[in-house]
Coordinates of C-alpha atoms and ligand atoms in Angstrom, one line a residue:
M9 CA -15.5 20.4 214.6
C10 CA -13.3 22.2 212.0
G11 CA -13.8 25.8 211.1
I12 CA -14.0 27.0 207.5
V13 CA -13.9 30.5 206.1
G14 CA -13.9 31.7 202.5
Y15 CA -14.0 35.3 201.1
I16 CA -14.4 36.8 197.7
G17 CA -14.9 40.4 196.8
K18 CA -13.4 43.9 197.0
N19 CA -10.9 43.3 199.7
H20 CA -7.7 41.8 198.5
N21 CA -6.1 41.5 201.9
P22 CA -6.4 38.0 203.3
K23 CA -5.8 39.4 206.8
I24 CA -9.6 39.9 207.1
G25 CA -9.9 36.1 206.6
L26 CA -7.5 35.5 209.5
E27 CA -9.6 37.8 211.7
A28 CA -12.7 35.9 210.7
L29 CA -11.0 32.6 211.4
K30 CA -10.0 33.7 214.9
K31 CA -13.7 34.0 215.7
L32 CA -13.9 30.2 215.2
E33 CA -11.0 29.5 217.7
Y34 CA -13.5 28.7 220.4
R35 CA -14.6 25.6 218.5
G36 CA -11.3 23.9 219.4
Y37 CA -8.6 23.0 216.8
D38 CA -4.9 21.9 216.5
S39 CA -3.7 23.4 213.2
A40 CA -4.7 26.0 210.7
G41 CA -4.1 27.0 207.0
M42 CA -5.1 29.3 204.2
A43 CA -5.0 29.5 200.4
V44 CA -5.0 32.8 198.4
L45 CA -5.6 33.1 194.7
N46 CA -3.4 35.6 193.1
S47 CA -5.2 35.9 189.7
K48 CA -2.5 38.1 188.1
K49 CA 0.1 35.4 188.7
K50 CA -2.5 32.7 188.2
K51 CA -1.1 31.1 191.3
I52 CA -2.6 29.9 194.6
F53 CA -0.5 30.7 197.6
V54 CA -0.8 28.3 200.5
L55 CA 0.2 28.6 204.1
K56 CA -0.2 25.9 206.8
T57 CA 0.9 25.8 210.5
V58 CA 0.4 23.5 213.5
G59 CA -0.9 25.0 216.7
K60 CA -2.6 28.3 217.2
I61 CA -3.9 30.7 214.5
S62 CA -1.3 33.2 215.7
N63 CA 1.4 30.9 214.2
L64 CA -0.4 31.2 210.9
E65 CA -0.6 35.0 211.3
K66 CA 3.2 35.1 212.0
E67 CA 3.9 33.2 208.7
F68 CA 1.4 35.3 206.8
S69 CA 3.0 38.5 208.0
K70 CA 6.3 37.4 206.5
K71 CA 4.8 36.8 203.1
R72 CA 2.2 39.5 202.8
V73 CA 0.5 38.0 199.9
K74 CA -2.5 39.8 198.3
G75 CA -5.4 38.5 196.2
N76 CA -8.8 36.8 196.4
P77 CA -10.7 34.6 196.7
F78 CA -9.1 33.1 199.8
I79 CA -10.1 30.2 202.0
L80 CA -9.0 29.4 205.5
H81 CA -9.4 26.5 207.9
T82 CA -8.9 25.4 211.5
R83 CA -8.5 21.6 211.8
W84 CA -9.6 19.4 214.6
A85 CA -7.7 16.2 213.6
T86 CA -9.9 13.1 212.8
H87 CA -7.9 11.3 210.2
G88 CA -4.1 11.7 210.3
A89 CA -1.8 13.2 212.8
V90 CA -1.5 16.9 213.7
T91 CA 1.0 18.0 211.1
K92 CA 1.4 20.8 208.5
T93 CA 0.9 18.3 205.7
N94 CA -2.4 17.2 207.1
A95 CA -3.6 20.7 207.8
H96 CA -6.0 22.2 205.3
P97 CA -6.3 23.5 202.6
H98 CA -5.7 20.4 200.5
S99 CA -5.0 20.4 196.7
D100 CA -5.0 18.2 193.7
C101 CA -2.0 17.0 191.7
Q102 CA -2.0 20.0 189.4
K103 CA -2.2 22.5 192.3
N104 CA -5.2 23.9 190.6
I105 CA -7.9 23.1 193.1
F106 CA -7.7 24.0 196.8
L107 CA -10.2 23.0 199.4
V108 CA -11.1 23.2 203.1
H109 CA -13.4 20.7 204.7
N110 CA -15.4 20.2 207.9
G111 CA -16.7 16.7 208.4
I112 CA -15.7 13.1 207.7
I113 CA -15.6 11.2 204.4
E114 CA -16.7 7.7 205.3
N115 CA -15.7 6.0 202.0
Y116 CA -12.4 7.8 201.6
K117 CA -10.2 4.7 201.7
I118 CA -12.0 3.1 198.7
L119 CA -12.0 6.4 196.8
K120 CA -8.3 7.0 197.6
E121 CA -7.3 3.5 196.3
K122 CA -9.2 4.0 193.1
L123 CA -7.8 7.4 192.5
M124 CA -4.2 6.3 193.2
K125 CA -4.7 3.4 190.7
E126 CA -5.7 6.2 188.2
G127 CA -2.4 7.9 188.9
H128 CA -3.4 10.5 191.5
R129 CA -0.6 11.3 193.9
F130 CA -1.6 12.0 197.6
S131 CA 0.4 14.0 200.0
S132 CA -1.6 13.7 203.3
E133 CA -3.1 11.1 205.5
T134 CA -6.5 12.9 205.6
D135 CA -9.8 11.8 204.3
T136 CA -10.4 15.3 202.9
E137 CA -7.7 15.1 200.2
V138 CA -9.7 12.5 198.2
I139 CA -12.3 15.2 197.4
T140 CA -9.7 17.5 195.7
H141 CA -8.5 14.6 193.5
L142 CA -12.1 13.6 192.7
I143 CA -12.8 17.2 191.6
E144 CA -9.6 17.2 189.5
K145 CA -10.7 14.0 187.8
F146 CA -13.9 15.8 186.6
F147 CA -12.5 19.3 186.1
N148 CA -12.8 20.7 182.6
G149 CA -12.7 24.4 183.3
N150 CA -15.9 24.7 185.3
L151 CA -15.4 24.3 189.0
E152 CA -19.0 23.9 190.2
R153 CA -19.7 21.3 187.5
A154 CA -16.7 19.2 188.6
V155 CA -17.7 19.5 192.2
Q156 CA -21.2 18.3 191.4
K157 CA -19.9 15.3 189.6
A158 CA -17.3 14.5 192.3
L159 CA -19.6 14.7 195.3
K160 CA -21.9 12.1 193.8
F161 CA -19.2 9.6 194.8
V162 CA -18.7 10.9 198.3
R163 CA -20.3 9.3 201.3
G164 CA -20.0 11.1 204.6
T165 CA -20.4 14.6 206.0
Y166 CA -18.9 17.8 204.6
G167 CA -19.0 21.5 204.7
L168 CA -16.7 22.6 201.8
A169 CA -15.1 25.8 200.4
I170 CA -13.2 25.3 197.1
I171 CA -11.2 27.6 194.8
S172 CA -9.4 27.0 191.5
K173 CA -6.7 28.9 189.7
D174 CA -8.0 27.7 186.3
D175 CA -11.6 28.8 187.1
P176 CA -10.8 32.0 189.2
G177 CA -13.2 34.6 190.4
K178 CA -15.4 32.2 192.4
I179 CA -15.7 30.1 195.5
V180 CA -17.7 27.0 195.4
A181 CA -19.3 25.8 198.6
A182 CA -21.2 22.6 199.4
R183 CA -22.9 21.0 202.3
N184 CA -23.9 17.6 203.6
S185 CA -24.6 17.5 207.4
S186 CA -21.8 20.0 208.4
P187 CA -23.1 23.6 208.6
V188 CA -22.3 26.0 205.7
L189 CA -23.5 29.6 205.9
I190 CA -23.1 32.4 203.3
G191 CA -22.8 36.0 204.4
I192 CA -24.1 38.4 201.7
G193 CA -22.2 41.7 201.6
E194 CA -21.9 44.7 199.3
G195 CA -19.5 43.6 196.6
E196 CA -18.3 40.8 198.7
N197 CA -19.5 37.4 199.9
I198 CA -18.2 35.2 202.7
V199 CA -18.8 31.5 203.4
A200 CA -18.2 30.0 206.9
S201 CA -19.1 27.0 209.1
D202 CA -20.2 29.3 211.9
K203 CA -22.0 32.6 212.2
A204 CA -19.3 33.9 214.5
A205 CA -16.9 34.3 211.4
I206 CA -19.6 36.3 209.5
A207 CA -20.5 38.6 212.4
G208 CA -19.0 42.0 211.5
F209 CA -19.1 41.5 207.7
T210 CA -22.8 41.4 207.2
K211 CA -26.1 40.5 208.9
K212 CA -27.6 38.9 205.7
I213 CA -27.2 35.2 205.8
I214 CA -28.1 32.2 203.6
Y215 CA -28.1 28.7 205.1
L216 CA -27.1 25.9 202.8
N217 CA -29.1 22.7 203.1
D218 CA -27.8 19.2 202.5
G219 CA -27.2 18.5 198.9
E220 CA -26.9 22.2 197.9
I221 CA -23.9 23.8 196.2
A222 CA -23.3 27.6 196.3
V223 CA -21.3 29.5 193.7
L224 CA -20.0 32.8 195.1
T225 CA -18.7 35.7 193.1
P226 CA -18.1 39.2 194.4
S227 CA -21.6 40.2 193.3
E228 CA -23.6 37.0 193.4
C229 CA -24.5 33.9 195.3
R230 CA -26.0 31.2 193.1
V231 CA -27.3 28.0 194.8
I232 CA -27.7 24.8 192.8
D233 CA -28.3 21.2 193.4
F234 CA -26.2 18.3 192.1
N235 CA -28.1 18.4 188.8
Q236 CA -27.5 22.1 188.1
K237 CA -31.1 23.0 189.1
I238 CA -31.2 26.5 190.6
I239 CA -32.5 26.7 194.1
K240 CA -34.1 29.8 195.4
K241 CA -32.8 30.7 198.9
T242 CA -34.1 33.1 201.5
I243 CA -31.8 35.7 202.8
E244 CA -32.2 35.7 206.6
K245 CA -31.2 38.4 209.1
M246 CA -28.5 37.4 211.7
E247 CA -29.6 38.3 215.1
W248 CA -26.1 38.7 216.6
D249 CA -23.8 41.6 216.2
I250 CA -20.0 41.8 216.5
E251 CA -20.2 43.1 220.1
E252 CA -21.5 39.7 221.2
V253 CA -18.4 38.1 219.9
Q254 CA -16.2 40.3 222.0
K255 CA -15.1 39.6 225.6
G256 CA -15.9 43.1 226.9
N257 CA -14.0 43.7 230.2
F258 CA -14.0 40.0 231.2
P259 CA -10.7 38.0 231.1
H260 CA -12.5 35.1 229.4
F261 CA -15.6 34.4 227.4
M262 CA -16.6 31.7 229.9
L263 CA -16.7 34.2 232.8
K264 CA -18.6 36.8 230.6
E265 CA -21.1 34.1 229.7
I266 CA -21.6 33.0 233.3
F267 CA -22.4 36.6 234.2
E268 CA -24.8 36.8 231.3
A269 CA -27.1 34.3 233.0
P270 CA -29.6 36.8 234.3
E271 CA -30.2 38.3 230.9
V272 CA -30.2 34.8 229.3
V273 CA -33.0 33.8 231.6
E274 CA -34.9 37.0 230.7
N275 CA -34.4 36.3 227.0
A276 CA -35.6 32.7 227.4
L277 CA -38.7 34.0 229.2
R278 CA -39.4 37.0 227.0
G279 CA -42.8 36.9 225.3
R280 CA -43.5 33.5 226.7
L281 CA -45.2 34.1 230.1
V282 CA -48.9 34.9 230.3
L283 CA -49.3 35.6 234.0
K284 CA -53.0 36.4 234.1
E285 CA -53.8 33.0 232.6
G286 CA -51.0 31.2 234.4
Q287 CA -50.0 30.1 231.0
V288 CA -46.9 29.8 228.7
R289 CA -46.8 30.8 225.1
L290 CA -44.3 28.8 222.9
G291 CA -44.5 30.1 219.4
G292 CA -42.7 27.1 218.0
L293 CA -45.4 24.7 219.4
E294 CA -48.5 26.8 218.5
G295 CA -49.2 24.9 215.3
I296 CA -49.2 21.5 217.1
S297 CA -50.8 22.3 220.4
D298 CA -53.5 19.7 219.9
K299 CA -51.0 17.1 218.9
M300 CA -49.1 17.8 222.1
K301 CA -52.2 17.0 224.1
D302 CA -52.1 13.5 222.7
I303 CA -48.5 12.9 223.8
K304 CA -48.4 10.0 226.3
R305 CA -44.7 9.7 226.6
L306 CA -41.5 11.7 226.1
I307 CA -38.0 10.5 225.2
I308 CA -35.2 13.1 225.3
C309 CA -32.0 12.6 223.4
A310 CA -28.9 14.6 224.1
C311 CA -25.1 14.5 224.8
G312 CA -22.8 15.9 227.5
S313 CA -24.1 18.8 229.4
S314 CA -27.3 18.8 227.4
Y315 CA -27.9 15.3 228.6
F316 CA -27.6 16.6 232.2
S317 CA -29.9 19.5 231.7
S318 CA -32.3 17.0 230.2
L319 CA -32.2 15.0 233.4
V320 CA -33.5 18.1 235.2
G321 CA -36.1 18.3 232.4
E322 CA -37.2 14.7 233.2
Y323 CA -37.9 15.6 236.8
L324 CA -39.8 18.8 235.7
L325 CA -41.9 17.1 233.0
Q326 CA -42.8 14.2 235.3
E327 CA -43.5 16.5 238.3
Y328 CA -45.4 19.2 236.5
A329 CA -46.8 17.7 233.3
Q330 CA -47.0 14.1 234.8
I331 CA -45.9 12.7 231.4
P332 CA -43.7 9.6 231.6
T333 CA -40.3 10.8 230.4
R334 CA -36.9 9.1 229.8
V335 CA -33.6 10.7 228.9
E336 CA -31.2 8.8 226.6
Y337 CA -27.6 9.5 225.6
A338 CA -28.0 10.2 221.9
S339 CA -24.8 8.2 221.3
E340 CA -26.5 5.1 222.8
F341 CA -30.1 5.7 221.6
R342 CA -29.1 5.7 218.0
Y343 CA -28.0 2.0 218.3
K344 CA -30.9 0.8 220.6
K345 CA -33.9 -1.1 219.4
Q346 CA -36.9 1.1 220.2
P347 CA -40.4 -0.3 220.3
F348 CA -42.5 2.0 218.1
D349 CA -45.3 4.0 219.8
K350 CA -47.0 6.8 217.9
N351 CA -47.9 8.6 221.1
T352 CA -44.3 9.1 222.0
A353 CA -42.7 12.4 221.2
Y354 CA -39.0 12.9 221.0
L355 CA -37.1 15.9 222.3
F356 CA -33.6 16.7 221.0
I357 CA -31.5 19.1 223.2
S358 CA -28.4 20.7 221.7
Q359 CA -27.0 24.2 222.2
S360 CA -25.1 24.0 218.9
G361 CA -27.7 22.0 217.0
E362 CA -24.9 20.3 215.1
T363 CA -23.9 17.4 217.5
A364 CA -23.4 14.4 215.2
D365 CA -24.8 11.8 217.7
T366 CA -27.9 13.9 218.5
L367 CA -28.5 14.5 214.8
A368 CA -28.1 10.8 214.1
A369 CA -30.7 10.0 216.8
L370 CA -33.1 12.6 215.3
R371 CA -32.7 11.1 211.8
K372 CA -33.4 7.6 213.2
V373 CA -36.7 8.8 214.8
K374 CA -37.8 10.9 211.8
K375 CA -37.8 7.7 209.7
R376 CA -40.6 6.4 211.9
G377 CA -42.7 9.5 211.8
N378 CA -42.8 10.3 215.6
L379 CA -43.2 14.0 216.5
T380 CA -39.7 15.6 217.0
L381 CA -39.1 18.7 219.0
G382 CA -35.7 20.6 219.2
V383 CA -34.4 22.8 222.0
V384 CA -31.6 24.6 220.3
N385 CA -29.6 27.8 220.7
I386 CA -28.2 28.3 217.2
V387 CA -30.9 29.6 214.8
G388 CA -30.8 27.8 211.5
S389 CA -28.6 25.0 212.8
S390 CA -29.2 21.5 211.4
L391 CA -31.2 20.3 214.4
A392 CA -33.3 23.4 214.3
R393 CA -34.1 22.8 210.7
E394 CA -34.6 19.1 210.8
T395 CA -36.9 18.8 213.8
D396 CA -40.7 19.1 213.3
V397 CA -41.0 22.0 215.8
G398 CA -38.8 23.6 218.4
I399 CA -38.0 26.1 221.0
Y400 CA -35.0 28.4 220.7
N401 CA -33.0 29.2 223.8
H402 CA -32.2 32.8 222.6
A403 CA -29.1 32.7 224.8
G404 CA -27.0 34.5 222.2
L405 CA -23.7 33.4 220.9
E406 CA -21.8 31.2 223.4
I407 CA -18.1 31.4 222.6
G408 CA -16.7 29.5 225.5
V409 CA -16.4 25.8 224.6
A410 CA -18.0 24.7 227.8
S411 CA -21.7 25.3 228.0
T412 CA -22.6 27.7 230.8
K413 CA -25.3 30.2 229.8
T414 CA -26.8 27.8 227.3
F415 CA -27.2 25.2 230.0
I416 CA -29.0 27.7 232.2
S417 CA -31.2 28.6 229.3
Q418 CA -32.0 24.9 228.6
L419 CA -33.2 24.7 232.2
V420 CA -35.5 27.6 231.7
V421 CA -36.9 26.2 228.5
F422 CA -37.6 22.9 230.2
S423 CA -39.5 24.8 233.0
L424 CA -41.5 26.5 230.3
L425 CA -42.2 23.4 228.3
S426 CA -43.3 21.5 231.5
L427 CA -45.6 24.3 232.5
F428 CA -47.0 24.5 228.9
L429 CA -47.8 20.7 228.9
A430 CA -49.0 20.7 232.5
R431 CA -51.5 23.5 231.9
Q432 CA -52.8 21.5 228.9
R433 CA -53.5 18.6 231.2
H434 CA -54.2 19.2 234.8
L435 CA -52.3 22.1 236.4
S436 CA -54.5 24.9 237.7
K437 CA -54.2 28.5 236.6
V438 CA -53.2 29.5 240.2
A439 CA -50.4 26.9 240.3
G440 CA -49.3 28.1 236.9
Q441 CA -49.3 31.7 238.1
K442 CA -47.2 30.7 241.1
I443 CA -44.5 29.2 238.9
I444 CA -44.5 32.2 236.5
R445 CA -44.1 34.7 239.4
E446 CA -41.1 32.8 240.6
L447 CA -39.6 32.4 237.1
K448 CA -39.8 36.2 236.8
V449 CA -37.6 36.8 239.8
V450 CA -35.0 34.2 239.0
P451 CA -32.7 36.7 237.1
Q452 CA -32.5 38.9 240.2
K453 CA -31.6 35.8 242.3
I454 CA -28.9 34.9 239.9
K455 CA -27.5 38.4 240.2
T456 CA -27.4 38.0 244.0
I457 CA -25.3 34.8 243.5
L458 CA -23.0 36.5 241.0
K459 CA -22.3 39.3 243.5
G460 CA -20.6 36.6 245.7
A461 CA -18.3 35.5 242.8
S462 CA -15.2 36.6 244.8
Q463 CA -16.2 34.2 247.6
V464 CA -16.2 31.4 245.1
E465 CA -12.8 32.5 243.8
K466 CA -11.5 32.3 247.4
L467 CA -12.8 28.8 247.7
A468 CA -11.1 27.8 244.5
K469 CA -7.8 29.2 245.9
K470 CA -8.3 27.0 249.0
Y471 CA -9.1 23.8 247.0
K472 CA -7.0 24.4 243.9
D473 CA -4.4 21.7 244.7
F474 CA -6.8 18.8 245.3
E475 CA -6.8 16.3 242.4
N476 CA -10.1 14.6 243.0
F477 CA -13.6 15.8 243.8
L478 CA -16.9 14.1 244.4
F479 CA -20.1 16.0 243.6
I480 CA -23.4 14.7 245.2
G481 CA -27.0 15.7 245.0
R482 CA -30.5 14.1 245.2
K483 CA -33.6 14.6 242.9
Y484 CA -33.3 18.0 241.2
N485 CA -29.8 18.4 242.6
F486 CA -28.5 15.1 241.2
P487 CA -28.1 16.3 237.5
I488 CA -26.5 19.5 238.8
A489 CA -24.0 17.4 240.7
L490 CA -23.3 15.6 237.4
E491 CA -22.9 18.9 235.5
G492 CA -20.8 20.5 238.3
A493 CA -18.4 17.5 238.1
L494 CA -18.3 17.8 234.3
K495 CA -17.5 21.5 234.4
L496 CA -14.7 21.0 236.8
K497 CA -13.3 18.2 234.7
E498 CA -13.4 20.0 231.4
I499 CA -12.2 23.4 232.6
S500 CA -9.6 22.5 235.2
Y501 CA -8.7 18.9 234.1
V502 CA -9.2 17.9 237.8
H503 CA -10.8 14.5 238.2
A504 CA -14.4 14.9 239.4
E505 CA -17.3 12.5 239.7
G506 CA -21.0 13.4 240.0
Y507 CA -23.1 10.9 241.9
G508 CA -26.6 10.6 243.3
A509 CA -26.1 11.3 247.1
G510 CA -28.2 8.2 247.8
E511 CA -25.5 6.2 246.0
M512 CA -22.7 7.2 248.3
K513 CA -23.0 4.1 250.5
H514 CA -23.0 1.8 247.4
G515 CA -19.4 2.4 246.7
P516 CA -18.1 6.0 246.3
I517 CA -17.8 6.5 250.1
A518 CA -14.7 4.2 249.8
L519 CA -13.0 7.2 248.1
I520 CA -13.5 9.6 250.9
D521 CA -10.6 10.8 253.0
K522 CA -9.1 14.2 253.8
N523 CA -7.6 14.4 250.2
F524 CA -10.9 13.8 248.4
P525 CA -13.3 16.7 249.0
T526 CA -17.0 16.6 248.2
V527 CA -19.3 19.3 246.8
A528 CA -22.8 18.7 248.2
V529 CA -25.7 20.3 246.4
C530 CA -28.0 20.7 249.3
P531 CA -30.6 23.5 249.1
S532 CA -33.5 23.5 251.6
D533 CA -35.8 21.2 249.7
S534 CA -37.7 17.9 250.0
V535 CA -34.6 15.8 250.2
Y536 CA -32.5 18.1 252.4
E537 CA -32.5 15.9 255.5
K538 CA -31.4 12.9 253.4
T539 CA -28.5 14.8 251.9
I540 CA -27.5 16.1 255.3
S541 CA -27.1 12.4 256.4
N542 CA -24.8 11.8 253.5
I543 CA -22.8 14.9 254.5
E544 CA -22.5 13.5 258.0
E545 CA -21.2 10.1 256.6
I546 CA -18.5 12.0 254.7
K547 CA -17.6 14.1 257.7
A548 CA -17.2 11.0 259.8
R549 CA -14.5 9.9 257.4
S550 CA -12.6 13.2 257.5
G551 CA -13.8 14.2 254.1
K552 CA -13.9 17.9 253.4
I553 CA -17.3 19.3 252.2
I554 CA -18.3 22.3 250.2
A555 CA -22.1 22.8 250.4
I556 CA -24.3 24.7 248.1
A557 CA -27.1 25.7 250.5
S558 CA -30.1 28.0 250.8
Q559 CA -29.7 31.4 252.4
G560 CA -30.8 31.2 256.1
D561 CA -29.6 27.6 256.6
R562 CA -27.3 28.1 259.6
A563 CA -27.2 24.4 260.6
I564 CA -25.3 23.3 257.6
K565 CA -22.5 25.7 258.4
E566 CA -21.7 23.7 261.5
L567 CA -21.4 20.5 259.5
V568 CA -19.3 21.4 256.5
N569 CA -16.0 23.1 255.8
D570 CA -17.4 25.7 253.4
V571 CA -20.8 27.0 252.3
I572 CA -21.9 28.9 249.2
Y573 CA -25.4 30.3 249.8
I574 CA -28.0 30.8 247.1
P575 CA -31.4 32.5 247.4
K576 CA -34.5 30.3 248.0
T577 CA -36.8 29.4 245.2
L578 CA -39.3 26.7 244.2
E579 CA -37.7 23.3 244.4
P580 CA -38.1 22.5 240.7
L581 CA -36.4 25.8 239.9
N582 CA -33.4 25.3 242.2
P583 CA -31.1 23.9 239.5
I584 CA -31.0 27.3 237.7
L585 CA -29.5 28.7 240.9
T586 CA -27.4 25.9 242.3
L587 CA -25.5 25.5 239.0
V588 CA -24.2 29.1 238.9
P589 CA -21.7 28.8 241.8
L590 CA -20.5 25.4 240.4
Q591 CA -19.8 27.1 237.0
L592 CA -17.9 29.8 238.8
F593 CA -16.0 27.2 240.9
A594 CA -14.9 25.3 237.7
Y595 CA -13.9 28.6 236.0
Y596 CA -11.7 29.8 238.9
M597 CA -10.2 26.4 239.5
G598 CA -9.3 26.3 235.8
V599 CA -7.7 29.7 235.8
L600 CA -5.8 29.0 239.0
R601 CA -4.5 25.8 237.6
G602 CA -3.2 27.6 234.4
C603 CA -5.8 26.2 232.1
D604 CA -7.5 28.1 229.2
P605 CA -11.2 28.1 230.3
D606 CA -12.4 29.3 226.8
K607 CA -10.6 26.6 224.9
P608 CA -10.1 23.5 227.1
R609 CA -7.7 21.0 225.6
N610 CA -9.2 18.3 223.3
L611 CA -12.7 19.8 223.5
A612 CA -14.7 21.5 220.8
K613 CA -17.8 23.7 220.8
S614 CA -19.8 21.5 218.6
V615 CA -19.0 17.8 218.3
T616 CA -19.9 17.3 214.6
V617 CA -18.0 14.0 214.4
E618 CA -19.1 10.7 216.0
Ligands
AGP725 C1 -20.3 21.3 227.2 O1 -19.7 21.9 228.4 C2 -19.7 20.0 227.0 N1 -18.3 20.3 226.7 C3 -20.3 19.1 226.0 O2 -20.5 17.9 226.7 C4 -21.6 19.5 225.3 O3 -22.6 19.7 226.2 C5 -22.0 18.3 224.3 O4 -21.0 18.2 223.4 C6 -23.4 18.6 223.7 O5 -23.3 19.7 222.9 P1 -24.6 20.3 222.2 O6 -25.5 20.8 223.4 O7 -24.2 21.4 221.3 O8 -25.3 19.2 221.5

């Protein structure tokens, strides 16, 4: 959850580090800090502030220190309160070694006790600080050597950037489970926990793997393991550019990314539809096409919104591919006893590819040898590299903490995967062609919905003072009701519950009165009549209703208080369309209630802690 940035090279102004750090703000944080090596004075200058990076910038502008390397950090508190003392960078007793960390050190208490007995003095309540004192313990002039020795005692997850005044001229980086990327520039190198910080410096990227240590100088990046063995790394090309990280003329990244949905769908489809054969081409699965034919069961593991998109995937996979499918919360799955079955394949859905619970579930399955597939947006992320095969979303960088375009992209990938597996089994070419034709026009249909954004904004103004909402839907609309409720919760901090519409009478209907509005996801589909009955039950109890309905449905207008219309499509593809107005509704409600839609309180873009 924390953000780390380190720079070494021709630029001696740490301000560029602050600019890079600001690109990690979307991940969520509560304090920030930086350390700058002034090699002339052989001194490391440290600044830490609580709150926004702008507070750190204010303090920095007063001091105007120059030098490099420098390291910077945004902290999302796990161990120890949100204070300046607990903010990173942390240092050793001699103020020689300074370090920033993303992750959790699980055995820090034992290490801290031992180090204190050996005379080390600690200043913070964090788990991170034990690493600096461990490195100090082994430091004899060579920083990477001391880091190698120290990390052998550490259990837990880390992405690290470390500098030393007594071994200047380098940054040492190390990774175990938390992402560490190296940007290779001309006469400069940058290390970060997220590509967004590197965008604008260089497009050449090296991904560290677990157990690897990088030694950065202005002209070189050397990667070694814990036994000093040199590891040859490939320099990969970053597919983003700096423009993607900018807001353009949108007030918030979240709104920009909602409006990117049409091109996100196009990007997810690009090169993957073979209309004349009614077929789907998924490059990531090509090598295992035969293995996929033998799959008898699918289990999907995910968290949060990715869990809800997976519920849509379950309907799609069972309807189209007729493969028994079950979705599990990764945070639950990892503790469950699972009967082994070699014909079960496991899917792991994660836009960030770094969610700790989802990674833990993956690592549990990999120990047993089942086929693992990833659906991920971040190229080179842990999940992308640890699953056997995968499908990238190609949704581009999503800066807003709440997933919007990546959720839409996940729905498209599930449609493609279901079609791919269905055509391997029983689905006819003609049926496949029908789905492909409809997928191709989905982007245009989303554009139609987006043209009505101002209507949704009006609706938010009408409902902005309500403190509770119920979201209901059946079948394909049920997971969208769940996601619509989650979006409203996390963006506007309004309490919202998603429920299967059929469950209304089993309890939630007790909540309904004129102060408890309901959003009913009710397109013209196979369960429309049933959902209309639920709407009538709510109306009979003076509940206000906002319906998401199909264009041309005049009847529903008589029944509900407000309607947002969406174009018609195939029932299994409805979720891609019904979700868009709910994302807009959550966004406008959040803005009208004075919330920050890009950085909701307490949330982070990738939940790398359990
Ligand atoms: C996104 O809107 C949610 N805030 C969050 O639940 C998210 O979906 C969840 O943390 C899973 O993230 P992932 O897709 O990166 O694994």
